[in-house]
Amino acid sequence: MNTFVKKHLRSMRGIIRILFVICILTFIFATPVYGLGVDNNTAEENTGMNDASDVGLNGNIGPFQFNLDTGSESGALASTLQILVVLTLISLAPSIIIMVTSFTRILVVLHFVRSALGTQTTPPNQVLIGLALFLTFFIMSPVFTQINNDAIKPLSAGEITQEEAITAGMAPLRDFMLEQVKPKDLKLFMDIAEIGTVESLDKIPATVIIPAFIISELRIAFIIGFVIYIPFIVIDMVVASTLMSMGMMMLPPTTISMPFKILLFILADGWGLIIGELVKTFY
């Protein structure tokens, strides 16, 4: 056993020596030579410097050559920032749709409906999200139309600047959120932001309106979900008491009550009733 270990130690030492020699040779040949015997013109050619009129930085580091250019045109940097802003807005578009529209309330209520029915994955999440998304487009269509007419079309025609387009586009969203937000939620975030009494609602910043709107949407959605749960809880209680009176205590009540809840939901035209009343809460 000791002989086997000694052989492996010797082989490892040989490998380490070879790697050490390779590292030294690589460092020697990769290091640039400066100083003695180098002509200034030759050095300037090797570094690859451009004329003084060019905006950039070129040079050599060992065997590698690099070139850093900030763009000689004055509008290049502004165009780059515009592209960056557009890409950022595109990446944040789903969050914006969720947070400043009716999507949150609709989706939470639909999840409450599925939980009250007792169906675990029916309808699936993709169906609920798709339904909530199209209902959002239906409810928000007047707002989106006003944004298109007041902000997007004038900006595309060059009639207004980007700052004016953002202000014009935010105005319909602010009006929609202020119609749905609860005064106490708005006051809560104004107190947190240390904003006193304002002369008009236009003076309230969007950073205060958006979180207040989200909290209000969640509160309304939970209230609607509680109302939806009540008839299904009654069915569960009736089924559970019936099974207990029959001595079937080992049988899960949810297994028996689910068909009755689905039957009640169908007879009452549950989807039409819930969706219709849910949409009316925004008007």
Tab-separated table of C-alpha atoms in Angstrom:
chain	number	residue	atom	x	y	z
A	1	MET	CA	0.000	0.000	0.000
A	2	ASN	CA	2.852	2.375	0.861
A	3	THR	CA	4.604	1.565	-2.436
A	4	PHE	CA	1.406	2.411	-4.346
A	5	VAL	CA	1.094	5.760	-2.575
A	6	LYS	CA	4.748	6.619	-3.207
A	7	LYS	CA	4.391	5.945	-6.947
A	8	HIS	CA	1.394	8.246	-7.185
A	9	LEU	CA	3.183	10.988	-5.259
A	10	ARG	CA	6.118	10.801	-7.640
A	11	SER	CA	3.861	11.036	-10.692
A	12	MET	CA	2.016	14.022	-9.175
A	13	ARG	CA	5.283	15.805	-8.489
A	14	GLY	CA	6.344	15.309	-12.106
A	15	ILE	CA	3.038	16.720	-13.397
A	16	ILE	CA	3.334	19.740	-11.117
A	17	ARG	CA	6.886	20.445	-12.360
A	18	ILE	CA	5.781	20.262	-16.001
A	19	LEU	CA	2.864	22.650	-15.373
A	20	PHE	CA	5.191	25.064	-13.569
A	21	VAL	CA	7.595	25.145	-16.528
A	22	ILE	CA	4.732	25.701	-18.978
A	23	CYS	CA	3.437	28.639	-16.920
A	24	ILE	CA	6.886	30.268	-16.836
A	25	LEU	CA	7.354	29.905	-20.611
A	26	THR	CA	3.877	31.285	-21.284
A	27	PHE	CA	4.553	34.309	-19.083
A	28	ILE	CA	7.909	35.004	-20.795
A	29	PHE	CA	6.619	34.818	-24.373
A	30	ALA	CA	3.340	36.629	-23.648
A	31	THR	CA	4.975	39.629	-21.936
A	32	PRO	CA	5.562	42.642	-24.264
A	33	VAL	CA	9.088	44.043	-24.565
A	34	TYR	CA	9.458	47.762	-23.826
A	35	GLY	CA	12.376	50.149	-23.756
A	36	LEU	CA	15.765	49.476	-25.391
A	37	GLY	CA	16.168	49.473	-29.149
A	38	VAL	CA	12.629	50.418	-30.017
A	39	ASP	CA	12.069	53.318	-32.391
A	40	ASN	CA	9.410	55.843	-31.461
A	41	ASN	CA	7.736	55.570	-34.875
A	42	THR	CA	7.704	51.791	-34.614
A	43	ALA	CA	6.246	51.964	-31.122
A	44	GLU	CA	3.546	54.335	-32.318
A	45	GLU	CA	2.673	51.978	-35.165
A	46	ASN	CA	2.543	48.976	-32.822
A	47	THR	CA	0.214	50.680	-30.391
A	48	GLY	CA	-2.148	51.457	-33.272
A	49	MET	CA	-3.000	54.994	-32.186
A	50	ASN	CA	-5.408	56.904	-34.394
A	51	ASP	CA	-5.218	60.557	-35.382
A	52	ALA	CA	-6.027	63.237	-32.823
A	53	SER	CA	-9.332	63.929	-34.574
A	54	ASP	CA	-10.608	60.402	-33.895
A	55	VAL	CA	-12.392	59.746	-30.611
A	56	GLY	CA	-11.167	56.402	-29.287
A	57	LEU	CA	-8.411	54.450	-27.614
A	58	ASN	CA	-6.336	51.760	-29.308
A	59	GLY	CA	-3.346	49.775	-28.073
A	60	ASN	CA	-1.609	46.447	-27.624
A	61	ILE	CA	-1.319	44.379	-24.478
A	62	GLY	CA	1.140	41.610	-25.186
A	63	PRO	CA	-0.116	39.550	-28.097
A	64	PHE	CA	-3.637	41.013	-27.724
A	65	GLN	CA	-4.961	44.121	-29.427
A	66	PHE	CA	-7.861	46.180	-28.161
A	67	ASN	CA	-9.874	49.046	-29.610
A	68	LEU	CA	-12.206	51.259	-27.554
A	69	ASP	CA	-14.361	53.696	-29.517
A	70	THR	CA	-17.041	55.959	-28.052
A	71	GLY	CA	-18.333	57.085	-31.421
A	72	SER	CA	-17.275	60.182	-33.310
A	73	GLU	CA	-20.847	61.358	-33.908
A	74	SER	CA	-22.451	63.515	-31.235
A	75	GLY	CA	-25.824	61.723	-31.479
A	76	ALA	CA	-24.423	58.223	-31.119
A	77	LEU	CA	-24.559	58.225	-27.326
A	78	ALA	CA	-28.094	59.663	-27.260
A	79	SER	CA	-29.291	57.005	-29.719
A	80	THR	CA	-27.740	54.290	-27.571
A	81	LEU	CA	-29.524	55.589	-24.482
A	82	GLN	CA	-32.825	55.737	-26.372
A	83	ILE	CA	-32.443	52.104	-27.423
A	84	LEU	CA	-31.621	51.180	-23.815
A	85	VAL	CA	-34.748	52.956	-22.542
A	86	VAL	CA	-36.945	51.230	-25.147
A	87	LEU	CA	-35.562	47.783	-24.278
A	88	THR	CA	-36.069	48.481	-20.584
A	89	LEU	CA	-39.696	49.474	-21.157
A	90	ILE	CA	-40.280	46.338	-23.230
A	91	SER	CA	-38.852	44.148	-20.465
A	92	LEU	CA	-41.015	45.904	-17.846
A	93	ALA	CA	-44.180	45.876	-19.974
A	94	PRO	CA	-45.676	42.734	-18.308
A	95	SER	CA	-45.181	44.234	-14.850
A	96	ILE	CA	-46.685	47.532	-15.977
A	97	ILE	CA	-49.752	45.760	-17.394
A	98	ILE	CA	-50.207	43.816	-14.169
A	99	MET	CA	-49.727	46.703	-11.752
A	100	VAL	CA	-51.546	49.653	-13.327
A	101	THR	CA	-54.515	47.893	-14.951
A	102	SER	CA	-57.448	45.723	-13.875
A	103	PHE	CA	-55.436	42.508	-14.324
A	104	THR	CA	-54.659	41.980	-10.628
A	105	ARG	CA	-58.260	42.091	-9.411
A	106	ILE	CA	-59.529	39.809	-12.178
A	107	LEU	CA	-56.834	37.161	-11.742
A	108	VAL	CA	-57.161	37.016	-7.937
A	109	VAL	CA	-60.957	36.632	-8.164
A	110	LEU	CA	-60.626	33.842	-10.746
A	111	HIS	CA	-58.235	31.976	-8.447
A	112	PHE	CA	-60.742	32.339	-5.598
A	113	VAL	CA	-63.427	30.825	-7.827
A	114	ARG	CA	-61.262	27.808	-8.602
A	115	SER	CA	-60.362	27.324	-4.933
A	116	ALA	CA	-64.006	27.603	-3.859
A	117	LEU	CA	-65.029	24.939	-6.367
A	118	GLY	CA	-62.355	22.639	-5.001
A	119	THR	CA	-60.887	21.840	-8.421
A	120	GLN	CA	-57.130	21.888	-7.981
A	121	THR	CA	-55.906	22.643	-11.506
A	122	THR	CA	-59.150	23.098	-13.433
A	123	PRO	CA	-59.242	25.527	-15.165
A	124	PRO	CA	-55.432	25.540	-15.544
A	125	ASN	CA	-53.362	28.623	-14.820
A	126	GLN	CA	-52.822	29.347	-18.522
A	127	VAL	CA	-56.580	29.581	-19.080
A	128	LEU	CA	-57.123	31.848	-16.075
A	129	ILE	CA	-54.254	34.149	-17.058
A	130	GLY	CA	-55.458	34.300	-20.677
A	131	LEU	CA	-59.023	35.078	-19.584
A	132	ALA	CA	-57.783	37.768	-17.188
A	133	LEU	CA	-55.602	39.259	-19.900
A	134	PHE	CA	-58.393	39.552	-22.463
A	135	LEU	CA	-60.789	40.942	-19.854
A	136	THR	CA	-58.105	43.501	-19.012
A	137	PHE	CA	-57.885	44.558	-22.655
A	138	PHE	CA	-61.693	44.819	-22.760
A	139	ILE	CA	-61.901	46.969	-19.622
A	140	MET	CA	-58.858	49.105	-20.425
A	141	SER	CA	-59.649	49.646	-24.127
A	142	PRO	CA	-60.868	53.275	-23.625
A	143	VAL	CA	-57.687	54.066	-21.680
A	144	PHE	CA	-55.447	52.427	-24.276
A	145	THR	CA	-57.268	54.253	-27.077
A	146	GLN	CA	-56.737	57.601	-25.357
A	147	ILE	CA	-53.039	56.828	-24.820
A	148	ASN	CA	-52.695	55.967	-28.489
A	149	ASN	CA	-54.409	59.168	-29.634
A	150	ASP	CA	-52.753	61.539	-27.162
A	151	ALA	CA	-49.231	60.118	-26.898
A	152	ILE	CA	-48.215	57.447	-29.391
A	153	LYS	CA	-49.559	58.947	-32.610
A	154	PRO	CA	-48.266	62.513	-31.958
A	155	LEU	CA	-44.867	61.115	-30.954
A	156	SER	CA	-44.668	59.028	-34.140
A	157	ALA	CA	-45.584	62.100	-36.202
A	158	GLY	CA	-42.904	64.171	-34.463
A	159	GLU	CA	-45.427	66.647	-33.052
A	160	ILE	CA	-44.370	66.197	-29.404
A	161	THR	CA	-41.219	65.176	-27.576
A	162	GLN	CA	-40.666	61.998	-25.605
A	163	GLU	CA	-41.149	63.753	-22.268
A	164	GLU	CA	-44.468	65.207	-23.429
A	165	ALA	CA	-45.528	61.792	-24.741
A	166	ILE	CA	-44.798	60.140	-21.385
A	167	THR	CA	-46.784	62.815	-19.556
A	168	ALA	CA	-49.717	62.515	-21.978
A	169	GLY	CA	-49.638	58.722	-21.791
A	170	MET	CA	-49.617	58.637	-17.994
A	171	ALA	CA	-52.624	60.966	-17.667
A	172	PRO	CA	-55.307	58.361	-18.644
A	173	LEU	CA	-53.680	55.723	-16.421
A	174	ARG	CA	-53.606	58.156	-13.493
A	175	ASP	CA	-57.297	58.939	-13.975
A	176	PHE	CA	-58.163	55.232	-14.089
A	177	MET	CA	-56.164	54.413	-10.957
A	178	LEU	CA	-57.514	57.393	-9.026
A	179	GLU	CA	-61.090	56.278	-9.802
A	180	GLN	CA	-60.411	52.813	-8.342
A	181	VAL	CA	-58.097	53.612	-5.443
A	182	LYS	CA	-59.469	53.946	-1.925
A	183	PRO	CA	-58.835	57.284	-0.187
A	184	LYS	CA	-57.377	55.611	2.914
A	185	ASP	CA	-54.846	53.671	0.818
A	186	LEU	CA	-53.854	56.865	-0.964
A	187	LYS	CA	-53.504	58.669	2.357
A	188	LEU	CA	-51.409	55.811	3.744
A	189	PHE	CA	-48.727	56.106	1.075
A	190	MET	CA	-48.858	59.894	1.137
A	191	ASP	CA	-48.091	59.756	4.864
A	192	ILE	CA	-45.259	57.294	4.247
A	193	ALA	CA	-43.822	59.605	1.568
A	194	GLU	CA	-44.306	62.573	3.941
A	195	ILE	CA	-46.524	64.426	1.474
A	196	GLY	CA	-48.871	66.897	3.066
A	197	THR	CA	-52.131	68.274	1.754
A	198	VAL	CA	-52.123	68.766	-2.028
A	199	GLU	CA	-54.097	71.307	-3.995
A	200	SER	CA	-55.289	68.792	-6.610
A	201	LEU	CA	-54.897	65.123	-7.472
A	202	ASP	CA	-52.517	66.052	-10.285
A	203	LYS	CA	-49.931	66.992	-7.664
A	204	ILE	CA	-49.786	63.432	-6.306
A	205	PRO	CA	-46.797	61.582	-7.833
A	206	ALA	CA	-47.246	58.286	-9.643
A	207	THR	CA	-44.935	56.575	-7.142
A	208	VAL	CA	-47.677	57.106	-4.535
A	209	ILE	CA	-50.688	56.317	-6.730
A	210	ILE	CA	-49.424	52.971	-8.089
A	211	PRO	CA	-48.812	51.147	-4.755
A	212	ALA	CA	-52.044	52.587	-3.321
A	213	PHE	CA	-53.909	51.305	-6.386
A	214	ILE	CA	-52.389	47.810	-6.000
A	215	ILE	CA	-53.383	47.597	-2.338
A	216	SER	CA	-56.920	48.716	-3.191
A	217	GLU	CA	-57.180	46.120	-5.945
A	218	LEU	CA	-56.093	43.329	-3.612
A	219	ARG	CA	-58.593	44.425	-0.939
A	220	ILE	CA	-61.499	44.489	-3.418
A	221	ALA	CA	-60.471	41.123	-4.887
A	222	PHE	CA	-60.381	39.497	-1.445
A	223	ILE	CA	-63.819	40.915	-0.579
A	224	ILE	CA	-65.263	39.484	-3.806
A	225	GLY	CA	-63.531	36.163	-3.123
A	226	PHE	CA	-65.072	35.993	0.353
A	227	VAL	CA	-68.553	36.520	-1.094
A	228	ILE	CA	-67.923	33.778	-3.673
A	229	TYR	CA	-66.811	31.330	-0.990
A	230	ILE	CA	-69.994	31.580	1.136
A	231	PRO	CA	-72.407	29.336	-0.899
A	232	PHE	CA	-69.717	26.692	-1.452
A	233	ILE	CA	-68.885	26.605	2.280
A	234	VAL	CA	-72.591	25.994	2.999
A	235	ILE	CA	-72.529	23.003	0.647
A	236	ASP	CA	-69.406	21.634	2.355
A	237	MET	CA	-71.044	21.967	5.787
A	238	VAL	CA	-74.236	20.232	4.666
A	239	VAL	CA	-72.325	17.367	3.079
A	240	ALA	CA	-70.015	16.993	6.100
A	241	SER	CA	-72.931	16.904	8.572
A	242	THR	CA	-74.789	14.385	6.374
A	243	LEU	CA	-71.799	12.053	6.191
A	244	MET	CA	-71.252	12.304	9.940
A	245	SER	CA	-74.886	11.460	10.647
A	246	MET	CA	-74.585	8.404	8.373
A	247	GLY	CA	-71.442	7.270	10.177
A	248	MET	CA	-69.154	7.824	7.173
A	249	MET	CA	-66.558	9.768	9.087
A	250	MET	CA	-63.647	8.250	7.153
A	251	LEU	CA	-64.983	9.496	3.800
A	252	PRO	CA	-63.568	12.961	2.854
A	253	PRO	CA	-66.463	15.459	2.564
A	254	THR	CA	-64.742	17.306	-0.312
A	255	THR	CA	-64.966	14.203	-2.492
A	256	ILE	CA	-68.751	14.155	-2.170
A	257	SER	CA	-69.339	17.931	-2.135
A	258	MET	CA	-67.342	18.716	-5.303
A	259	PRO	CA	-69.983	17.382	-7.748
A	260	PHE	CA	-72.703	19.322	-5.903
A	261	LYS	CA	-70.652	22.532	-6.021
A	262	ILE	CA	-69.989	22.108	-9.739
A	263	LEU	CA	-73.694	21.422	-10.312
A	264	LEU	CA	-74.662	24.565	-8.375
A	265	PHE	CA	-72.092	26.587	-10.312
A	266	ILE	CA	-73.517	25.370	-13.639
A	267	LEU	CA	-77.173	25.921	-12.696
A	268	ALA	CA	-76.444	29.464	-11.518
A	269	ASP	CA	-74.440	30.243	-14.678
A	270	GLY	CA	-71.459	30.945	-12.457
A	271	TRP	CA	-68.949	32.103	-15.061
A	272	GLY	CA	-71.314	34.572	-16.670
A	273	LEU	CA	-72.496	35.861	-13.298
A	274	ILE	CA	-69.021	36.298	-11.813
A	275	ILE	CA	-67.401	37.766	-14.923
A	276	GLY	CA	-70.304	40.142	-15.531
A	277	GLU	CA	-70.358	41.458	-11.968
A	278	LEU	CA	-66.566	41.639	-11.873
A	279	VAL	CA	-66.417	43.803	-14.983
A	280	LYS	CA	-69.136	46.071	-13.599
A	281	THR	CA	-66.996	46.842	-10.547
A	282	PHE	CA	-64.727	48.946	-12.790
A	283	TYR	CA	-67.534	51.192	-14.036
